Amino acid sequence: MREKREAAPVLQHQDGKVETGPVSQTAPHLRQQSTTRPPSRQAVHIADFLNHGEDHAIPMCHLRELLHLPARTIRLMIRRERLSGTPILEDSRTGYYLPGNEHERARCVQRLKRRAAEIVRVAEAIDETGKFGGV
């Protein structure tokens, strides 16, 4: 009796690079449970999937489809890249992108600072209500 073998999946990135290999390496959503650890994958950088300019922003839903990762994981990866010096910008309407000019960068920084200030304001309001909610 002959064994049936599955073809290795192929992934093509925006830059044209193609990856082939076992299911456990190329398609995390198809990963099979195994007691052995798969070989380490090359680090994925979100910035490699982004374009310059807000007009070319990529929404989170498209990043999830491209990377086959949950939104939370992608946000954590974006945070890590930002903290290491990659200026990944965002707009709640359009998505994530690299700066196309200094105006886009400054506008994103201003939005983030406003959000942070609002979060602090809410935290302080909750703190003022006292330990048991002040109800």
Short mmCIF file of C-alpha atoms in Angstrom, two decimals:
data_model
loop_
_atom_site.label_atom_id
_atom_site.label_comp_id
_atom_site.label_asym_id
_atom_site.label_seq_id
_atom_site.Cartn_x
_atom_site.Cartn_y
_atom_site.Cartn_z
CA MET A 1 0.00 0.00 0.00
CA ARG A 2 1.42 3.39 -1.00
CA GLU A 3 1.56 6.29 1.43
CA LYS A 4 -0.14 9.49 0.41
CA ARG A 5 2.20 12.50 0.71
CA GLU A 6 1.07 16.11 0.93
CA ALA A 7 2.79 18.75 -1.17
CA ALA A 8 4.71 21.39 0.74
CA PRO A 9 2.79 24.67 0.88
CA VAL A 10 4.19 27.78 -0.77
CA LEU A 11 4.03 31.34 0.61
CA GLN A 12 4.79 34.41 -1.44
CA HIS A 13 5.66 37.68 0.31
CA GLN A 14 5.05 41.19 -1.03
CA ASP A 15 8.70 41.51 -1.98
CA GLY A 16 8.38 38.46 -4.25
CA LYS A 17 10.28 36.04 -2.00
CA VAL A 18 8.80 32.56 -1.94
CA GLU A 19 8.97 30.13 0.98
CA THR A 20 8.39 26.41 0.77
CA GLY A 21 8.67 23.84 3.48
CA PRO A 22 6.79 21.62 5.89
CA VAL A 23 3.37 22.73 7.03
CA SER A 24 4.72 23.53 10.51
CA GLN A 25 7.10 26.14 9.07
CA THR A 26 5.07 27.95 6.44
CA ALA A 27 1.49 27.91 7.68
CA PRO A 28 1.13 28.39 11.44
CA HIS A 29 -2.64 27.99 11.19
CA LEU A 30 -2.11 24.45 9.80
CA ARG A 31 0.46 23.45 12.40
CA GLN A 32 0.06 19.88 13.60
CA GLN A 33 0.70 18.90 17.20
CA SER A 34 4.09 17.30 17.62
CA THR A 35 6.40 16.35 20.45
CA THR A 36 9.43 17.61 18.53
CA ARG A 37 10.14 21.26 18.10
CA PRO A 38 10.08 22.61 14.53
CA PRO A 39 13.21 24.37 13.28
CA SER A 40 13.28 28.06 14.22
CA ARG A 41 11.79 30.40 11.64
CA GLN A 42 13.32 33.60 10.44
CA ALA A 43 12.00 36.55 12.44
CA VAL A 44 9.00 38.24 10.87
CA HIS A 45 8.99 42.04 10.84
CA ILE A 46 5.66 43.79 10.39
CA ALA A 47 7.43 46.72 8.72
CA ASP A 48 8.37 44.40 5.84
CA PHE A 49 4.66 44.10 4.99
CA LEU A 50 3.89 47.83 5.18
CA ASN A 51 3.97 50.59 2.59
CA HIS A 52 5.02 54.22 2.92
CA GLY A 53 2.26 56.81 3.28
CA GLU A 54 -1.15 56.84 4.91
CA ASP A 55 -2.78 56.41 1.50
CA HIS A 56 -1.19 52.96 1.37
CA ALA A 57 -2.04 51.85 4.93
CA ILE A 58 -2.85 48.19 5.54
CA PRO A 59 -5.79 47.39 7.85
CA MET A 60 -5.33 44.94 10.71
CA CYS A 61 -7.67 42.43 9.06
CA HIS A 62 -5.32 42.25 6.06
CA LEU A 63 -2.25 41.87 8.28
CA ARG A 64 -4.01 39.00 10.07
CA GLU A 65 -4.67 37.30 6.72
CA LEU A 66 -1.10 37.84 5.51
CA LEU A 67 0.58 36.62 8.67
CA HIS A 68 -1.96 34.08 9.92
CA LEU A 69 -1.61 35.53 13.41
CA PRO A 70 -4.14 36.96 15.88
CA ALA A 71 -4.48 40.76 16.05
CA ARG A 72 -3.13 40.83 19.61
CA THR A 73 0.10 39.13 18.53
CA ILE A 74 0.50 41.53 15.61
CA ARG A 75 -0.05 44.53 17.90
CA LEU A 76 2.63 43.20 20.27
CA MET A 77 5.01 42.75 17.33
CA ILE A 78 4.29 46.31 16.17
CA ARG A 79 4.95 47.61 19.69
CA ARG A 80 8.28 45.76 19.83
CA GLU A 81 9.34 47.13 16.44
CA ARG A 82 8.33 50.67 17.41
CA LEU A 83 10.29 50.49 20.65
CA SER A 84 13.35 49.26 18.74
CA GLY A 85 13.18 52.30 16.42
CA THR A 86 10.93 51.39 13.49
CA PRO A 87 8.37 54.20 13.03
CA ILE A 88 5.21 52.20 12.33
CA LEU A 89 2.34 54.68 12.12
CA GLU A 90 -1.35 53.96 12.49
CA ASP A 91 -4.71 55.47 11.83
CA SER A 92 -7.88 53.89 13.18
CA ARG A 93 -9.63 54.40 9.83
CA THR A 94 -6.96 53.21 7.42
CA GLY A 95 -4.56 50.91 9.28
CA TYR A 96 -0.79 50.66 9.67
CA TYR A 97 1.87 52.23 7.46
CA LEU A 98 5.39 53.62 7.37
CA PRO A 99 5.81 57.40 7.32
CA GLY A 100 5.56 58.95 3.88
CA ASN A 101 6.56 62.38 5.18
CA GLU A 102 7.22 64.29 8.40
CA HIS A 103 3.63 65.58 8.58
CA GLU A 104 2.25 62.00 8.77
CA ARG A 105 4.74 61.13 11.49
CA ALA A 106 3.89 64.21 13.57
CA ARG A 107 0.14 63.66 13.17
CA CYS A 108 0.42 60.04 14.38
CA VAL A 109 2.56 61.06 17.37
CA GLN A 110 -0.05 63.69 18.29
CA ARG A 111 -2.89 61.13 18.07
CA LEU A 112 -0.99 58.67 20.27
CA LYS A 113 -0.27 61.37 22.86
CA ARG A 114 -3.96 62.38 22.94
CA ARG A 115 -4.98 58.76 23.46
CA ALA A 116 -2.44 58.36 26.26
CA ALA A 117 -3.66 61.55 27.96
CA GLU A 118 -7.27 60.31 27.77
CA ILE A 119 -6.30 56.97 29.32
CA VAL A 120 -4.54 58.79 32.19
CA ARG A 121 -7.62 61.00 32.67
CA VAL A 122 -9.90 57.94 32.93
CA ALA A 123 -7.50 56.18 35.31
CA GLU A 124 -7.40 59.22 37.58
CA ALA A 125 -11.20 59.48 37.58
CA ILE A 126 -11.48 55.83 38.60
CA ASP A 127 -8.82 56.31 41.26
CA GLU A 128 -10.72 59.29 42.71
CA THR A 129 -13.83 57.15 43.26
CA GLY A 130 -12.05 55.30 46.02
CA LYS A 131 -11.21 51.68 46.69
CA PHE A 132 -14.78 50.34 46.53
CA GLY A 133 -16.17 52.45 43.72
CA GLY A 134 -17.64 55.20 45.89
CA VAL A 135 -21.15 54.01 45.17
#
